[in-house]
XYZ file of C-alpha atoms in Angstrom:
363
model
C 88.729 90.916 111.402
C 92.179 89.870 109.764
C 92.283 87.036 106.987
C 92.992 83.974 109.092
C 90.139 84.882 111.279
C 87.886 84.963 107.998
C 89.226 81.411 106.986
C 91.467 82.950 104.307
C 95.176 81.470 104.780
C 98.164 82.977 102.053
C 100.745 80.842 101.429
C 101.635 77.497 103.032
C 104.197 79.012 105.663
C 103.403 79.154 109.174
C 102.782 82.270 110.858
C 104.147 83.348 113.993
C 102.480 83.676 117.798
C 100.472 86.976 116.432
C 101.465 86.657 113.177
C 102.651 90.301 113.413
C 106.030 92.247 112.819
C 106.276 92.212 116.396
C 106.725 88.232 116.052
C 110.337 88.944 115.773
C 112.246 89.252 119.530
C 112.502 92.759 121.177
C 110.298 94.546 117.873
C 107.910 96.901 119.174
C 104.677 99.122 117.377
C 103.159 102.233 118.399
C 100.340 104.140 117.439
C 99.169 107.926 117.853
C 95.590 108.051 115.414
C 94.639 111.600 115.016
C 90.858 111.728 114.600
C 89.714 115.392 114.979
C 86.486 117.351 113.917
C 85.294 116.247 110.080
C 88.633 116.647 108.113
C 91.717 115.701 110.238
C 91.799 111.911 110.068
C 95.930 110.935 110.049
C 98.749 109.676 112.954
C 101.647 108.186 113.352
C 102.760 104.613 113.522
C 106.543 103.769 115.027
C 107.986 100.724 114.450
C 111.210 100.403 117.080
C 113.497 97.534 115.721
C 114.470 95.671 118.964
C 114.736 96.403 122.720
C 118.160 98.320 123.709
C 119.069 101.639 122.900
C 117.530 102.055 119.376
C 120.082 105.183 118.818
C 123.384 103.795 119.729
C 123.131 99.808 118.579
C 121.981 99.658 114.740
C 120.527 96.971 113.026
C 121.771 95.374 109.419
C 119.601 97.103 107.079
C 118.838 97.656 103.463
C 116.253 99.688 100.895
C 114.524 98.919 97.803
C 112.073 101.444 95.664
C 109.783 99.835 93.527
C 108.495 103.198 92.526
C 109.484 106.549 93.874
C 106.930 109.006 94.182
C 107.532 109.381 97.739
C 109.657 109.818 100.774
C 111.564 107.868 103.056
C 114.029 110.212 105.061
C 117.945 108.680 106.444
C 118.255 106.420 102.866
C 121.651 108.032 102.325
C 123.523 106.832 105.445
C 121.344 103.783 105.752
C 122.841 102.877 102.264
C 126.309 103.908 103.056
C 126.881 102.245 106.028
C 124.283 99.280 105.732
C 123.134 100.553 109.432
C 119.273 101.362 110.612
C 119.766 104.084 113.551
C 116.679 104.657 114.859
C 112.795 103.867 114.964
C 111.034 104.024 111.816
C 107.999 106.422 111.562
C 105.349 106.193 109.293
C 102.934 109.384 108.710
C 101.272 111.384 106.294
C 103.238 113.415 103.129
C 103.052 116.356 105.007
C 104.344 115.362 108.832
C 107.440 113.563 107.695
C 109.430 116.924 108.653
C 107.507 116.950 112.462
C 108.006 113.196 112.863
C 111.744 113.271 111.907
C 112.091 116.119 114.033
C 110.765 114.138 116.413
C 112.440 111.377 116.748
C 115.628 113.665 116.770
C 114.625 115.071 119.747
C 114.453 112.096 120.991
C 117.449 110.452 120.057
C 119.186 113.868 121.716
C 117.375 112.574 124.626
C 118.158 109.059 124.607
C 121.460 108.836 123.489
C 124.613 107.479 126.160
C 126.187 110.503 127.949
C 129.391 112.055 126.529
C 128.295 110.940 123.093
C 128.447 113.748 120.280
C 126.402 112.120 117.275
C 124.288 113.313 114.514
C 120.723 112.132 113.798
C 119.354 110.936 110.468
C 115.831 109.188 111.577
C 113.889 107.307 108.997
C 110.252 108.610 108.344
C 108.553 107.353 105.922
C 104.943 108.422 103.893
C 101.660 108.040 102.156
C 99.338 110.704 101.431
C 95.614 110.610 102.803
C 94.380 114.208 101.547
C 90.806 112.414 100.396
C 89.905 111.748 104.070
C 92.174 114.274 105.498
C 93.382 117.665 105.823
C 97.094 116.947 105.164
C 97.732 120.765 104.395
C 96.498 121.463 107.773
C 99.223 120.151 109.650
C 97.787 118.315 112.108
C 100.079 115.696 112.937
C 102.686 117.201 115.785
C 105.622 116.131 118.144
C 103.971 115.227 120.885
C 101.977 112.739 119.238
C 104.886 111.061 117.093
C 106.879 111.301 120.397
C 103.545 109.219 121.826
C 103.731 106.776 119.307
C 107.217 106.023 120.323
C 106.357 105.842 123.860
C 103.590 103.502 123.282
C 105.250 100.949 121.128
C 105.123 97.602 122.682
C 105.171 93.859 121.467
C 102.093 91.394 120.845
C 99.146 91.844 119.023
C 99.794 95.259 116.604
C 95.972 97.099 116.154
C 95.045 97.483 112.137
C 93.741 99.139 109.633
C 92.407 102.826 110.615
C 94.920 103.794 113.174
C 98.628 105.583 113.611
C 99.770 106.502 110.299
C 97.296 104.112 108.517
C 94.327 106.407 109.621
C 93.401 108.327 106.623
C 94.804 105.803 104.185
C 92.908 103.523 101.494
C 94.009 100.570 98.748
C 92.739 99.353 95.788
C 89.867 102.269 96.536
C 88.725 100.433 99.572
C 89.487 101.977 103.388
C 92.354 99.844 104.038
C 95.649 101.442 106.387
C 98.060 99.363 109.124
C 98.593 95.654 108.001
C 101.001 93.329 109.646
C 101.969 89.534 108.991
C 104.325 87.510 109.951
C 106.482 83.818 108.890
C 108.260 81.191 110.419
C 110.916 79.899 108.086
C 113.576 76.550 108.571
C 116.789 77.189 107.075
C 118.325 73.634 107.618
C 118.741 73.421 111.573
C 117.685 76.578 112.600
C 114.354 78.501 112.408
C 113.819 82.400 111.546
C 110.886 84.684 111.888
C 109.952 86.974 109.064
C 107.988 90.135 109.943
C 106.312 92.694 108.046
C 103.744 95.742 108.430
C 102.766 97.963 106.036
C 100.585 101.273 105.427
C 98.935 100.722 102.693
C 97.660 103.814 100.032
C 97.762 102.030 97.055
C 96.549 100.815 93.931
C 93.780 99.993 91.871
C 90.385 98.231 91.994
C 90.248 96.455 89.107
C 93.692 94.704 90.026
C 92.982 93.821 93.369
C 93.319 90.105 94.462
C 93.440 87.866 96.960
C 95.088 84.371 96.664
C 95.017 84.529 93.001
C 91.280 85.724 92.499
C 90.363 88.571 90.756
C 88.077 90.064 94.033
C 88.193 93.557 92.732
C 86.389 92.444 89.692
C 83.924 90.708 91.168
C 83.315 93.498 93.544
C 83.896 96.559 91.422
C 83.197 100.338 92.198
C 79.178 99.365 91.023
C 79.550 97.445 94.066
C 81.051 99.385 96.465
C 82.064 102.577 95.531
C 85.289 103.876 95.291
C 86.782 107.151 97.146
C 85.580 110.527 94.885
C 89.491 111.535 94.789
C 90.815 114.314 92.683
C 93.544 112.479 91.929
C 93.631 109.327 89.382
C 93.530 105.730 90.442
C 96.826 104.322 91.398
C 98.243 107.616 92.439
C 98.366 106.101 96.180
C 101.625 104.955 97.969
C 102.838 101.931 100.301
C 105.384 101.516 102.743
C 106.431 98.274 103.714
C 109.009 97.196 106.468
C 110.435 93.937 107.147
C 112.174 92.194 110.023
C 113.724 89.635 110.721
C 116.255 87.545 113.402
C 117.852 85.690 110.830
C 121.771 86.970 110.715
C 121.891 89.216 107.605
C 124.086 91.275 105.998
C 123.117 94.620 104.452
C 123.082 93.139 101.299
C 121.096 90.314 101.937
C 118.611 92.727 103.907
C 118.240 94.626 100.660
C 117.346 91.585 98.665
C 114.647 91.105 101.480
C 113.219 94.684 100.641
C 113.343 93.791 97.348
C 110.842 90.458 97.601
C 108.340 93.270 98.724
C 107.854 94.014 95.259
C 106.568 90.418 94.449
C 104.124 90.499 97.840
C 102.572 94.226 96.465
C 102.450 92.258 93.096
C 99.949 89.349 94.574
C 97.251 91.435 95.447
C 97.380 93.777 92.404
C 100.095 96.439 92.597
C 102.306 97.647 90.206
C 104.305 100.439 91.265
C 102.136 102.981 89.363
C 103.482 105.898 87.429
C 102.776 108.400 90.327
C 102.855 105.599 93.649
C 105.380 105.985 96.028
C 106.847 102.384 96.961
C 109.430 101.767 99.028
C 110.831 99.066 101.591
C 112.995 98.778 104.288
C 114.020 95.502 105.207
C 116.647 95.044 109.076
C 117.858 92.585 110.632
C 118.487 91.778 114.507
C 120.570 88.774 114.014
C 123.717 90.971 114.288
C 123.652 93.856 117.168
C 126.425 96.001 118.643
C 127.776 96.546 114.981
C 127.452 100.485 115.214
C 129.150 101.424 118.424
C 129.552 105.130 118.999
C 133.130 107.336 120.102
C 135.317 105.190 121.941
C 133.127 102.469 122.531
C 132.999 101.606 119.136
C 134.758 98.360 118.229
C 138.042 98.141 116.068
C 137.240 94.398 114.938
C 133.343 93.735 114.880
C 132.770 89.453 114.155
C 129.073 89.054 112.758
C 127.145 85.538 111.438
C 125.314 85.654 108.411
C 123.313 83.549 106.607
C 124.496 81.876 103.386
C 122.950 82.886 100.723
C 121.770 79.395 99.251
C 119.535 79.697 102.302
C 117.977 83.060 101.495
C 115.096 81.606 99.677
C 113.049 80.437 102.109
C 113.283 84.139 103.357
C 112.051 85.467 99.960
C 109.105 83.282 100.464
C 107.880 84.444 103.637
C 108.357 87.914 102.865
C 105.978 87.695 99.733
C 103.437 85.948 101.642
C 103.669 88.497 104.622
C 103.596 91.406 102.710
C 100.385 90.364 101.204
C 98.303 89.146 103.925
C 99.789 92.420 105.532
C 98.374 94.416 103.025
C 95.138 91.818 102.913
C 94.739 92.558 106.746
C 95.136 96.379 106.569
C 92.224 96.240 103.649
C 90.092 93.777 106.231
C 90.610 95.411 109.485
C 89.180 98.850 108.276
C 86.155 100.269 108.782
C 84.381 102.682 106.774
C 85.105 106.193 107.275
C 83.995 109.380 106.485
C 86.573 112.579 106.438
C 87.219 115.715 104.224
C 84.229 117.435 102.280
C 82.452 114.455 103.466
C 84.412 112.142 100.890
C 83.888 108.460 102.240
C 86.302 105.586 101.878
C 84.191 102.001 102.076
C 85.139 99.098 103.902
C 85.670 95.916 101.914
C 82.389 93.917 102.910
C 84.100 90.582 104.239
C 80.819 88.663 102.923
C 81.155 89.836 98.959
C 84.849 88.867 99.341
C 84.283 85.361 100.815
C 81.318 84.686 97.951
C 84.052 86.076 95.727
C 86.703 83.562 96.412
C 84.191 80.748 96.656
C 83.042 81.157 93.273
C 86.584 81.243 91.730
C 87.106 77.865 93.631
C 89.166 79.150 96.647
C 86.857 79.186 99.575
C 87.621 79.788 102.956
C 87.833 77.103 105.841
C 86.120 79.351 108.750
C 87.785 78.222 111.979
């Protein structure tokens, strides 16, 4: 189940056809899950950023870090050149090396003929050693290579699968979310996209639309994951896309609205949570033209920047339904040493929100 399909709406913007990342034209997402034995419980999510040659025609793109306890792997020449290169993985801590590897392979692969480049992929991580054995390496080529392969548009599955597998937030089972916004921007209309995997934060600070749900439905409740690490220590990765014509600039101040969406439903960049968002753009392509093909005089559109707001707003209100929907779509699950990560139980949040005065409208 997703939110809208409980009756739970966020924010007053429409979504798009699947209200998914893949919303925006020629985005695709693929999943390898990795369910093995009782401890391996991890995969690999790939989120291509439009339909031509992902390797030789970049996409605008800018970073934020809310907090940094993590890793997100090509940031340098992302932020040098304002260019996104390749697909972006998502995994556990301890495949980012594989998956990168990976997608270089690939890229090798891929690439036009007669063109010497260098690769600098962007893989990015949470860490799901509760559920699974992330020192066990588990996660290989061949099935980030898969995820590539299988990356299409439509409807993008949720919660417990590709590199949201092993993952939980707010000390519920939570993983893959996605979400998506139409915006106006006087006589033209944009699509805002996001997807996240979500590791992150606290019970006591969870909420949805306002209401204090991980309160009401505490650990006496449902019972958090028996971690040996503290609360909070989790991690979320959150990309954004969108067809409006940005600059790299104005993609970073997308990234940066993340922060506000994590903030909704409780997050706060804990002392030892790895946040960080990646925000591209397709509204400008052919900008990073390789050899002799590249162009001497690139012209590009871009948005003005009194128009960026209604941007900001749909990114907010994607990124948390996104992480709302990766918290709803997952289903309880049982991994390493037998530690279990619960399902939120869609009927405790629905009496939840109904007696804080926000019910749902079931459909």
């Amino acid at each position: 189940m997703r939110a809208r399909e409980l009756g739970i709406t966020v924010g007053s913007l429409p979504p798009g056809e699947h209200n998914a990342i893949t919303d925006v034209a020629g985005v695709r997402v693929g999943h390898t899950t990795v369910i093995e034995g009782d401890a391996t419980r991890t995969g690999v999510t790939m989120v291509v950023p439009h339909d031509g040659n992902v390797w030789a025609d970049g996409v605008y793109a800018g970073h934020h870090r809310l907090n940094g306890n993590g890793e997100m792997t090509g940031l340098p020449w992302l932020e040098e050149v304002g260019l996104l290169h390749s697909p972006i993985g998502l995994t556990n801590t301890h495949s980012v090396g594989v998956v990168r590897d990976a997608l270089v392979a690939l890229e090798v692969e891929q690439r036009p003929d007669g063109v010497e480049a260098w690769a600098l992929p962007v893989v990015a991580e949470t860490w799901d050693g509760d559920l699974n054995d992330v020192d066990g390496f588990h996660v290989t080529a061949a099935h980030a290579q898969a995820a590539y392969l299988a990356a299409s548009d439509g409807p993008v599955a949720e919660g417990s699968v590709g590199g949201g597998t092993g993952m939980t937030s707010h000390e519920f089972k939570a993983g893959i979310g996605t979400a998506s916004r139409r915006v106006s921007t006087g006589a033209e209309s944009w699509t805002v996209g996001v997807i996240v995997q979500a590791n992150h934060g606290r019970r006591e600070r969870f909420a949805v639309n306002g209401v204090p749900v991980g309160l009401d439905v505490g650990v006496d409740v449902i019972p958090g994951v028996a971690s040996r690490l503290p609360p909070g220590s989790g991690s979320i990765i959150v990309v954004v896309a969108t067809d409006a014509p940005l600059l790299p600039l104005q993609c970073r101040r997308l990234a940066q609205r993340c922060s506000l969406g994590v903030a909704r439903t409780g997050g706060v960049g804990e002392n030892s949570s790895g946040d960080l968002f990646l925000a591209f753009s397709t509204g400008n392509r052919g900008m990073a033209g390789l050899g002799a093909d590249a162009p001497a005089v690139a012209t590009v559109r871009t948005l003005s920047n009194a128009r960026m707001t209604p941007l900001f707003d749909a990114v907010v209100e994607a990124t948390e339904e996104a992480i709302l929907n990766a918290i709803l779509a997952a289903t309880t699950m049982t991994g390493k040493g037998g530690t279990t990560a619960h399902a939120l139980d869609h009927e405790l949040l629905l009496a939840a929100l109904a007696r804080y005065g926000r019910p749902a409208t079931r459909p």
